[in-house]
PDB file of C-alpha atoms in Angstrom:
ATOM      1  CA  UNK A   7      -0.174   0.047  -0.195  1.00  0.00           C
ATOM      2  CA  UNK A   8       1.493   3.567  -0.748  1.00  0.00           C
ATOM      3  CA  UNK A   9       0.497   5.796   1.646  1.00  0.00           C
ATOM      4  CA  UNK A  10       1.106   9.209  -0.353  1.00  0.00           C
ATOM      5  CA  UNK A  11       2.027  11.549   2.904  1.00  0.00           C
ATOM      6  CA  UNK A  12       4.144   9.422   4.331  1.00  0.00           C
ATOM      7  CA  UNK A  13       6.496   9.188   0.652  1.00  0.00           C
ATOM      8  CA  UNK A  14       5.929  13.031   0.399  1.00  0.00           C
ATOM      9  CA  UNK A  15       6.963  13.773   3.546  1.00  0.00           C
ATOM     10  CA  UNK A  16       9.787  11.497   3.242  1.00  0.00           C
ATOM     11  CA  UNK A  17      11.057  12.727   0.289  1.00  0.00           C
ATOM     12  CA  UNK A  18      10.534  16.466   1.726  1.00  0.00           C
ATOM     13  CA  UNK A  19      12.438  15.159   4.645  1.00  0.00           C
ATOM     14  CA  UNK A  20      15.130  13.742   2.997  1.00  0.00           C
ATOM     15  CA  UNK A  21      15.392  16.950   0.945  1.00  0.00           C
ATOM     16  CA  UNK A  22      15.952  19.362   3.912  1.00  0.00           C
ATOM     17  CA  UNK A  23      17.546  17.270   6.337  1.00  0.00           C
ATOM     18  CA  UNK A  24      18.956  14.121   4.569  1.00  0.00           C
ATOM     19  CA  UNK A  25      17.796  10.791   6.818  1.00  0.00           C
ATOM     20  CA  UNK A  26      16.793  12.412   9.963  1.00  0.00           C
ATOM     21  CA  UNK A  27      14.814  14.902   7.550  1.00  0.00           C
ATOM     22  CA  UNK A  28      13.336  11.864   5.754  1.00  0.00           C
ATOM     23  CA  UNK A  29      12.496   9.698   8.934  1.00  0.00           C
ATOM     24  CA  UNK A  30      10.607  12.624  11.044  1.00  0.00           C
ATOM     25  CA  UNK A  31       8.775  13.841   7.260  1.00  0.00           C
ATOM     26  CA  UNK A  32       7.546   9.916   6.881  1.00  0.00           C
ATOM     27  CA  UNK A  33       6.148   9.753  10.320  1.00  0.00           C
ATOM     28  CA  UNK A  34       4.217  13.225  10.170  1.00  0.00           C
ATOM     29  CA  UNK A  35       3.138  12.465   6.985  1.00  0.00           C
ATOM     30  CA  UNK A  36       1.950   8.735   8.209  1.00  0.00           C
ATOM     31  CA  UNK A  37       0.307  10.466  10.505  1.00  0.00           C
ATOM     32  CA  UNK A  38      -2.131  12.633   8.259  1.00  0.00           C
ATOM     33  CA  UNK A  39      -2.641   9.308   6.437  1.00  0.00           C
ATOM     34  CA  UNK A  40      -4.405   8.338   8.918  1.00  0.00           C
ATOM     35  CA  UNK A  41      -6.166  11.038   9.893  1.00  0.00           C
ATOM     36  CA  UNK A  42      -7.544  11.682   6.420  1.00  0.00           C
ATOM     37  CA  UNK A  43      -8.203   7.262   5.467  1.00  0.00           C
ATOM     38  CA  UNK A  44      -5.982   8.253   2.434  1.00  0.00           C
ATOM     39  CA  UNK A  45      -4.323   4.781   1.328  1.00  0.00           C
ATOM     40  CA  UNK A  46      -3.355   5.603  -2.506  1.00  0.00           C
ATOM     41  CA  UNK A  47      -1.912   8.688  -4.800  1.00  0.00           C
ATOM     42  CA  UNK A  48      -5.241   8.055  -6.806  1.00  0.00           C
ATOM     43  CA  UNK A  49      -6.976   8.304  -3.757  1.00  0.00           C
ATOM     44  CA  UNK A  50      -5.331  11.396  -3.364  1.00  0.00           C
ATOM     45  CA  UNK A  51      -5.815  12.652  -6.113  1.00  0.00           C
ATOM     46  CA  UNK A  52      -9.123  12.129  -6.171  1.00  0.00           C
ATOM     47  CA  UNK A  53      -9.769  14.069  -3.651  1.00  0.00           C
ATOM     48  CA  UNK A  54      -7.986  17.091  -4.893  1.00  0.00           C
ATOM     49  CA  UNK A  55      -9.970  16.992  -7.446  1.00  0.00           C
ATOM     50  CA  UNK A  56     -13.644  17.888  -5.297  1.00  0.00           C
ATOM     51  CA  UNK A  57     -15.300  14.790  -6.166  1.00  0.00           C
ATOM     52  CA  UNK A  58     -14.467  13.192  -2.599  1.00  0.00           C
ATOM     53  CA  UNK A  59     -14.518   9.789  -1.534  1.00  0.00           C
ATOM     54  CA  UNK A  60     -18.391   8.207  -1.454  1.00  0.00           C
ATOM     55  CA  UNK A  61     -19.982   6.476   1.744  1.00  0.00           C
ATOM     56  CA  UNK A  62     -21.214   2.875   0.989  1.00  0.00           C
ATOM     57  CA  UNK A  63     -24.273   3.882   0.183  1.00  0.00           C
ATOM     58  CA  UNK A  64     -23.363   6.040  -2.335  1.00  0.00           C
ATOM     59  CA  UNK A  65     -20.654   4.440  -4.316  1.00  0.00           C
ATOM     60  CA  UNK A  66     -23.455   1.639  -5.267  1.00  0.00           C
ATOM     61  CA  UNK A  67     -25.609   4.064  -6.869  1.00  0.00           C
ATOM     62  CA  UNK A  68     -22.652   5.968  -8.678  1.00  0.00           C
ATOM     63  CA  UNK A  69     -22.502   2.266 -10.152  1.00  0.00           C
ATOM     64  CA  UNK A  70     -25.801   2.279 -10.849  1.00  0.00           C
ATOM     65  CA  UNK A  71     -25.687   5.579 -12.447  1.00  0.00           C
ATOM     66  CA  UNK A  72     -22.480   4.377 -14.608  1.00  0.00           C
ATOM     67  CA  UNK A  73     -24.151   0.841 -15.731  1.00  0.00           C
ATOM     68  CA  UNK A  74     -27.761   3.117 -16.456  1.00  0.00           C
ATOM     69  CA  UNK A  75     -25.759   5.042 -18.796  1.00  0.00           C
ATOM     70  CA  UNK A  76     -23.436   2.772 -20.117  1.00  0.00           C
ATOM     71  CA  UNK A  77     -25.351   2.450 -23.164  1.00  0.00           C
ATOM     72  CA  UNK A  78     -25.896   5.846 -23.864  1.00  0.00           C
ATOM     73  CA  UNK A  79     -29.007   6.512 -22.470  1.00  0.00           C
ATOM     74  CA  UNK A  80     -31.331   6.449 -19.285  1.00  0.00           C
ATOM     75  CA  UNK A  81     -34.600   4.876 -19.633  1.00  0.00           C
ATOM     76  CA  UNK A  82     -37.331   4.308 -17.242  1.00  0.00           C
ATOM     77  CA  UNK A  83     -36.721   1.113 -16.376  1.00  0.00           C
ATOM     78  CA  UNK A  84     -33.435   1.997 -14.996  1.00  0.00           C
ATOM     79  CA  UNK A  85     -35.236   5.219 -12.578  1.00  0.00           C
ATOM     80  CA  UNK A  86     -37.456   3.034 -11.558  1.00  0.00           C
ATOM     81  CA  UNK A  87     -34.604  -0.070 -10.469  1.00  0.00           C
ATOM     82  CA  UNK A  88     -32.848   2.699  -8.462  1.00  0.00           C
ATOM     83  CA  UNK A  89     -36.223   3.785  -6.693  1.00  0.00           C
ATOM     84  CA  UNK A  90     -36.255  -0.217  -5.704  1.00  0.00           C
ATOM     85  CA  UNK A  91     -32.789  -0.462  -4.679  1.00  0.00           C
ATOM     86  CA  UNK A  92     -33.521   2.722  -2.397  1.00  0.00           C
ATOM     87  CA  UNK A  93     -36.769   0.338  -0.822  1.00  0.00           C
ATOM     88  CA  UNK A  94     -34.290  -2.280  -0.535  1.00  0.00           C
ATOM     89  CA  UNK A  95     -31.766  -1.022   1.478  1.00  0.00           C
ATOM     90  CA  UNK A  96     -34.537   0.887   3.604  1.00  0.00           C
ATOM     91  CA  UNK A  97     -32.783   4.853   3.294  1.00  0.00           C
ATOM     92  CA  UNK A  98     -33.723   7.688   5.105  1.00  0.00           C
ATOM     93  CA  UNK A  99     -34.657  10.510   3.996  1.00  0.00           C
ATOM     94  CA  UNK A 100     -31.111  12.131   3.685  1.00  0.00           C
ATOM     95  CA  UNK A 101     -29.818   9.064   2.420  1.00  0.00           C
ATOM     96  CA  UNK A 102     -32.310   9.148  -0.348  1.00  0.00           C
ATOM     97  CA  UNK A 103     -31.785  12.486  -1.508  1.00  0.00           C
ATOM     98  CA  UNK A 104     -27.607  11.197  -0.896  1.00  0.00           C
ATOM     99  CA  UNK A 105     -28.528   7.757  -3.394  1.00  0.00           C
ATOM    100  CA  UNK A 106     -30.145  10.170  -6.120  1.00  0.00           C
ATOM    101  CA  UNK A 107     -27.374  12.884  -6.042  1.00  0.00           C
ATOM    102  CA  UNK A 108     -25.086   9.900  -6.241  1.00  0.00           C
ATOM    103  CA  UNK A 109     -27.365   7.802  -9.034  1.00  0.00           C
ATOM    104  CA  UNK A 110     -26.689  11.663 -11.358  1.00  0.00           C
ATOM    105  CA  UNK A 111     -23.146  11.363 -10.044  1.00  0.00           C
ATOM    106  CA  UNK A 112     -22.510   7.911 -11.928  1.00  0.00           C
ATOM    107  CA  UNK A 113     -23.723   8.951 -14.884  1.00  0.00           C
ATOM    108  CA  UNK A 114     -20.789  11.085 -15.800  1.00  0.00           C
ATOM    109  CA  UNK A 115     -18.561   8.462 -15.207  1.00  0.00           C
ATOM    110  CA  UNK A 116     -15.505  10.661 -13.961  1.00  0.00           C
ATOM    111  CA  UNK A 117     -15.956   9.160 -10.898  1.00  0.00           C
ATOM    112  CA  UNK A 118     -11.802   7.086 -10.496  1.00  0.00           C
ATOM    113  CA  UNK A 119     -14.444   3.881  -9.386  1.00  0.00           C
ATOM    114  CA  UNK A 120     -11.139   1.450  -9.308  1.00  0.00           C
ATOM    115  CA  UNK A 121     -10.019   3.481  -6.453  1.00  0.00           C
ATOM    116  CA  UNK A 122     -13.531   2.851  -4.487  1.00  0.00           C
ATOM    117  CA  UNK A 123     -13.902  -0.413  -4.943  1.00  0.00           C
ATOM    118  CA  UNK A 124     -10.210  -1.545  -4.780  1.00  0.00           C
ATOM    119  CA  UNK A 125     -11.620  -0.241  -0.690  1.00  0.00           C
ATOM    120  CA  UNK A 126     -13.797  -2.688  -0.223  1.00  0.00           C
ATOM    121  CA  UNK A 127     -12.128  -5.707  -1.282  1.00  0.00           C
ATOM    122  CA  UNK A 128     -12.025  -6.803   2.811  1.00  0.00           C
ATOM    123  CA  UNK A 129     -15.637  -6.527   2.984  1.00  0.00           C
ATOM    124  CA  UNK A 130     -16.905  -9.339   0.567  1.00  0.00           C
ATOM    125  CA  UNK A 131     -20.805  -9.340   1.445  1.00  0.00           C
ATOM    126  CA  UNK A 132     -20.989  -5.861   1.461  1.00  0.00           C
ATOM    127  CA  UNK A 133     -19.127  -6.644  -2.632  1.00  0.00           C
ATOM    128  CA  UNK A 134     -21.375  -9.350  -3.198  1.00  0.00           C
ATOM    129  CA  UNK A 135     -23.896  -7.341  -2.537  1.00  0.00           C
ATOM    130  CA  UNK A 136     -22.698  -4.500  -4.228  1.00  0.00           C
ATOM    131  CA  UNK A 137     -22.650  -7.111  -7.775  1.00  0.00           C
ATOM    132  CA  UNK A 138     -26.311  -8.161  -7.368  1.00  0.00           C
ATOM    133  CA  UNK A 139     -27.440  -4.541  -7.094  1.00  0.00           C
ATOM    134  CA  UNK A 140     -25.514  -3.591 -10.675  1.00  0.00           C
ATOM    135  CA  UNK A 141     -26.900  -7.072 -12.229  1.00  0.00           C
ATOM    136  CA  UNK A 142     -30.206  -5.767 -11.462  1.00  0.00           C
ATOM    137  CA  UNK A 143     -29.840  -2.647 -12.709  1.00  0.00           C
ATOM    138  CA  UNK A 144     -28.013  -4.209 -15.850  1.00  0.00           C
ATOM    139  CA  UNK A 145     -31.333  -6.368 -16.301  1.00  0.00           C
ATOM    140  CA  UNK A 146     -33.033  -3.348 -15.908  1.00  0.00           C
ATOM    141  CA  UNK A 147     -34.601  -2.798 -19.311  1.00  0.00           C
ATOM    142  CA  UNK A 148     -35.039  -6.819 -20.408  1.00  0.00           C
ATOM    143  CA  UNK A 149     -30.938  -7.396 -21.129  1.00  0.00           C
ATOM    144  CA  UNK A 150     -27.805  -6.785 -20.012  1.00  0.00           C
ATOM    145  CA  UNK A 151     -25.337  -5.748 -22.501  1.00  0.00           C
ATOM    146  CA  UNK A 152     -21.710  -6.297 -23.781  1.00  0.00           C
ATOM    147  CA  UNK A 153     -20.715  -3.182 -21.856  1.00  0.00           C
ATOM    148  CA  UNK A 154     -22.620  -3.570 -19.169  1.00  0.00           C
ATOM    149  CA  UNK A 155     -21.504  -7.099 -18.570  1.00  0.00           C
ATOM    150  CA  UNK A 156     -18.192  -6.189 -19.220  1.00  0.00           C
ATOM    151  CA  UNK A 157     -18.321  -2.877 -16.718  1.00  0.00           C
ATOM    152  CA  UNK A 158     -19.507  -5.362 -13.882  1.00  0.00           C
ATOM    153  CA  UNK A 159     -16.801  -8.048 -15.013  1.00  0.00           C
ATOM    154  CA  UNK A 160     -13.986  -5.548 -14.569  1.00  0.00           C
ATOM    155  CA  UNK A 161     -15.381  -3.828 -11.161  1.00  0.00           C
ATOM    156  CA  UNK A 162     -15.798  -7.460  -9.981  1.00  0.00           C
ATOM    157  CA  UNK A 163     -12.189  -7.692 -10.836  1.00  0.00           C
ATOM    158  CA  UNK A 164     -11.497  -4.388  -8.863  1.00  0.00           C
ATOM    159  CA  UNK A 165     -12.960  -5.685  -5.680  1.00  0.00           C
ATOM    160  CA  UNK A 166     -11.242  -9.522  -6.098  1.00  0.00           C
ATOM    161  CA  UNK A 167     -13.479 -11.591  -7.732  1.00  0.00           C
ATOM    162  CA  UNK A 168     -13.104 -14.314 -10.410  1.00  0.00           C
ATOM    163  CA  UNK A 169     -14.872 -13.551 -13.932  1.00  0.00           C
ATOM    164  CA  UNK A 170     -16.610 -16.551 -13.313  1.00  0.00           C
ATOM    165  CA  UNK A 171     -17.821 -15.409  -9.999  1.00  0.00           C
ATOM    166  CA  UNK A 172     -19.367 -12.551 -11.289  1.00  0.00           C
ATOM    167  CA  UNK A 173     -20.917 -14.256 -13.837  1.00  0.00           C
ATOM    168  CA  UNK A 174     -22.452 -16.604 -12.172  1.00  0.00           C
ATOM    169  CA  UNK A 175     -24.867 -13.627  -9.997  1.00  0.00           C
ATOM    170  CA  UNK A 176     -25.541 -12.915 -13.416  1.00  0.00           C
ATOM    171  CA  UNK A 177     -27.558 -15.933 -13.937  1.00  0.00           C
ATOM    172  CA  UNK A 178     -29.289 -15.889 -10.206  1.00  0.00           C
ATOM    173  CA  UNK A 179     -30.506 -12.261 -10.420  1.00  0.00           C
ATOM    174  CA  UNK A 180     -31.472 -13.463 -13.826  1.00  0.00           C
ATOM    175  CA  UNK A 181     -33.549 -15.853 -12.892  1.00  0.00           C
ATOM    176  CA  UNK A 182     -35.641 -13.834  -9.741  1.00  0.00           C
ATOM    177  CA  UNK A 183     -36.392 -11.441 -12.385  1.00  0.00           C
ATOM    178  CA  UNK A 184     -37.995 -14.107 -14.759  1.00  0.00           C
ATOM    179  CA  UNK A 185     -40.127 -15.529 -11.890  1.00  0.00           C
ATOM    180  CA  UNK A 186     -43.638 -16.080 -13.467  1.00  0.00           C
ATOM    181  CA  UNK A 187     -47.104 -13.821 -10.553  1.00  0.00           C
ATOM    182  CA  UNK A 188     -47.748 -18.049  -9.171  1.00  0.00           C
ATOM    183  CA  UNK A 189     -44.036 -18.475  -7.876  1.00  0.00           C
ATOM    184  CA  UNK A 190     -44.274 -14.763  -7.441  1.00  0.00           C
ATOM    185  CA  UNK A 191     -46.810 -15.088  -4.212  1.00  0.00           C
ATOM    186  CA  UNK A 192     -45.428 -18.176  -3.157  1.00  0.00           C
ATOM    187  CA  UNK A 193     -42.066 -16.243  -2.442  1.00  0.00           C
ATOM    188  CA  UNK A 194     -43.574 -13.081  -0.470  1.00  0.00           C
ATOM    189  CA  UNK A 195     -45.489 -16.350   1.429  1.00  0.00           C
ATOM    190  CA  UNK A 196     -41.552 -17.555   1.654  1.00  0.00           C
ATOM    191  CA  UNK A 197     -40.413 -13.905   2.610  1.00  0.00           C
ATOM    192  CA  UNK A 198     -43.106 -13.446   5.263  1.00  0.00           C
ATOM    193  CA  UNK A 199     -42.291 -16.631   7.435  1.00  0.00           C
ATOM    194  CA  UNK A 200     -38.439 -15.657   7.011  1.00  0.00           C
ATOM    195  CA  UNK A 201     -39.210 -12.677   8.467  1.00  0.00           C
ATOM    196  CA  UNK A 202     -41.576 -14.432  11.375  1.00  0.00           C
ATOM    197  CA  UNK A 203     -44.345 -11.894  10.614  1.00  0.00           C
ATOM    198  CA  UNK A 204     -47.629 -12.302   9.114  1.00  0.00           C
ATOM    199  CA  UNK A 205     -49.453 -10.483   5.965  1.00  0.00           C
ATOM    200  CA  UNK A 206     -51.645  -8.288   8.404  1.00  0.00           C
ATOM    201  CA  UNK A 207     -48.422  -7.337  10.248  1.00  0.00           C
ATOM    202  CA  UNK A 208     -47.519  -3.418  10.959  1.00  0.00           C
ATOM    203  CA  UNK A 209     -45.129  -2.131   8.629  1.00  0.00           C
ATOM    204  CA  UNK A 210     -43.064  -1.040  11.526  1.00  0.00           C
ATOM    205  CA  UNK A 211     -43.339  -4.754  13.791  1.00  0.00           C
ATOM    206  CA  UNK A 212     -41.937  -6.042  10.040  1.00  0.00           C
ATOM    207  CA  UNK A 213     -38.966  -3.100   9.412  1.00  0.00           C
ATOM    208  CA  UNK A 214     -37.834  -4.158  13.457  1.00  0.00           C
ATOM    209  CA  UNK A 215     -38.597  -7.694  12.755  1.00  0.00           C
ATOM    210  CA  UNK A 216     -35.910  -7.417   9.957  1.00  0.00           C
ATOM    211  CA  UNK A 217     -33.645  -5.255  11.944  1.00  0.00           C
ATOM    212  CA  UNK A 218     -33.810  -7.045  14.766  1.00  0.00           C
ATOM    213  CA  UNK A 219     -32.638 -10.983  12.653  1.00  0.00           C
ATOM    214  CA  UNK A 220     -30.163  -8.948  10.364  1.00  0.00           C
ATOM    215  CA  UNK A 221     -28.046  -7.590  13.474  1.00  0.00           C
ATOM    216  CA  UNK A 222     -28.763 -11.675  15.232  1.00  0.00           C
ATOM    217  CA  UNK A 223     -26.514 -12.565  11.515  1.00  0.00           C
ATOM    218  CA  UNK A 224     -24.741 -10.022  10.638  1.00  0.00           C
ATOM    219  CA  UNK A 225     -21.209 -10.950   9.279  1.00  0.00           C
ATOM    220  CA  UNK A 226     -19.717  -9.027  10.757  1.00  0.00           C
ATOM    221  CA  UNK A 227     -20.631  -9.731  14.624  1.00  0.00           C
ATOM    222  CA  UNK A 228     -20.239 -13.790  12.980  1.00  0.00           C
ATOM    223  CA  UNK A 229     -16.122 -12.869  12.598  1.00  0.00           C
ATOM    224  CA  UNK A 230     -16.013 -10.897  14.738  1.00  0.00           C
ATOM    225  CA  UNK A 231     -16.761 -13.704  17.340  1.00  0.00           C
ATOM    226  CA  UNK A 232     -14.207 -16.072  16.030  1.00  0.00           C
ATOM    227  CA  UNK A 233     -16.436 -18.051  13.853  1.00  0.00           C
ATOM    228  CA  UNK A 234     -15.203 -20.557  10.816  1.00  0.00           C
ATOM    229  CA  UNK A 235     -15.332 -19.476   7.282  1.00  0.00           C
ATOM    230  CA  UNK A 236     -18.013 -21.873   6.980  1.00  0.00           C
ATOM    231  CA  UNK A 237     -20.293 -20.079   9.412  1.00  0.00           C
ATOM    232  CA  UNK A 238     -19.175 -16.483   7.986  1.00  0.00           C
ATOM    233  CA  UNK A 239     -19.923 -17.978   4.926  1.00  0.00           C
ATOM    234  CA  UNK A 240     -23.128 -18.734   6.157  1.00  0.00           C
ATOM    235  CA  UNK A 241     -23.798 -15.700   7.711  1.00  0.00           C
ATOM    236  CA  UNK A 242     -23.686 -13.961   4.588  1.00  0.00           C
ATOM    237  CA  UNK A 243     -25.724 -16.164   2.840  1.00  0.00           C
ATOM    238  CA  UNK A 244     -28.359 -15.833   5.933  1.00  0.00           C
ATOM    239  CA  UNK A 245     -28.071 -11.264   4.984  1.00  0.00           C
ATOM    240  CA  UNK A 246     -28.695 -11.924   1.948  1.00  0.00           C
ATOM    241  CA  UNK A 247     -31.750 -13.502   2.584  1.00  0.00           C
ATOM    242  CA  UNK A 248     -33.217 -11.474   4.580  1.00  0.00           C
ATOM    243  CA  UNK A 249     -32.029  -8.162   2.508  1.00  0.00           C
ATOM    244  CA  UNK A 250     -34.319 -10.188  -0.567  1.00  0.00           C
ATOM    245  CA  UNK A 251     -37.337 -10.965   1.655  1.00  0.00           C
ATOM    246  CA  UNK A 252     -37.323  -7.717   3.375  1.00  0.00           C
ATOM    247  CA  UNK A 253     -37.536  -5.753  -0.109  1.00  0.00           C
ATOM    248  CA  UNK A 254     -40.561  -8.773  -1.560  1.00  0.00           C
ATOM    249  CA  UNK A 255     -41.954  -7.450   1.539  1.00  0.00           C
ATOM    250  CA  UNK A 256     -42.169  -4.108   0.854  1.00  0.00           C
ATOM    251  CA  UNK A 257     -42.419  -4.131  -3.079  1.00  0.00           C
ATOM    252  CA  UNK A 258     -46.000  -6.498  -2.305  1.00  0.00           C
ATOM    253  CA  UNK A 259     -47.159  -4.161   0.214  1.00  0.00           C
ATOM    254  CA  UNK A 260     -45.842  -1.124  -0.938  1.00  0.00           C
ATOM    255  CA  UNK A 261     -44.555   0.463   1.222  1.00  0.00           C
ATOM    256  CA  UNK A 262     -41.073   2.121   1.888  1.00  0.00           C
TER     257      UNK A 262
END
C-alpha cells in the first residue's frame, strides 16, 4: 500500500535534513494519511479533484448510474430499478437524497471507480451485495448488454472476484427477475415466514423484525466472535436472504 503523505513527507524531509529529516517527515506524513484515511496516490488525486470519497451507500448508486448510462441513454426502467434499490436498502430521507445525487454523479462517468472499489476488497459480503445490485440494474431494461457485462466483470476484478464468479451472480438475478407471478406469491409467503411476521403485520413491526434478524446474523458480528469461515459464509448467505425477503415484502405491500 502506497501511503501518499508518508512518501511526500519522507521525500521533503530528506531534501531538507537528509535521513533524520526523512524519518521525521515520513512519520508526520503517515499520521496525516491515517487521519484522512488516504491509502493511495490515486485516492489523493480523487479527493483533490473536489469529488470526495463516497460513502458505501453512495458508491452503489454511483455504479448504478454509470451502468444506466453505459449504453448511451438512461431509460425509465433504470430509474425504477434505482428506486427499488433505495427501498431495498431501507434508506432514510437524507440517505435517499444522497443516493439520487450519487446516481446522477455516476452518469457523468468521471469518478475513478477503481480507487473506491479496491477499498472494499476486505468487505466480501458488501462487495457481493454491490455486484448483485449492479446485475439487477443491468437487467432492468430486459437485457444485460455486452458493455454492462464488461463493466460489472471489471468492477468485480477490482473487488478481488474472479470473472466466472461475477458472471454467476448474473444468472441468479436474472432467474429471480423472470419468475412467474405465481412463484412470486409463494416468494412473498416464504419472505413472511423468514422474518417471522404475518401478512397483516404493521410495516413498523416488519421493519423491527428485519433489523433484529439482520443484527443477529450479520457476517461482521459473526466474524468478530471467532467463527469459522463456513459460519461467516453461512451468515453472509442468511443476510442476503433477509435483504431479499424484506425487499419482497415491501414491494408486495407497497411501503417504504
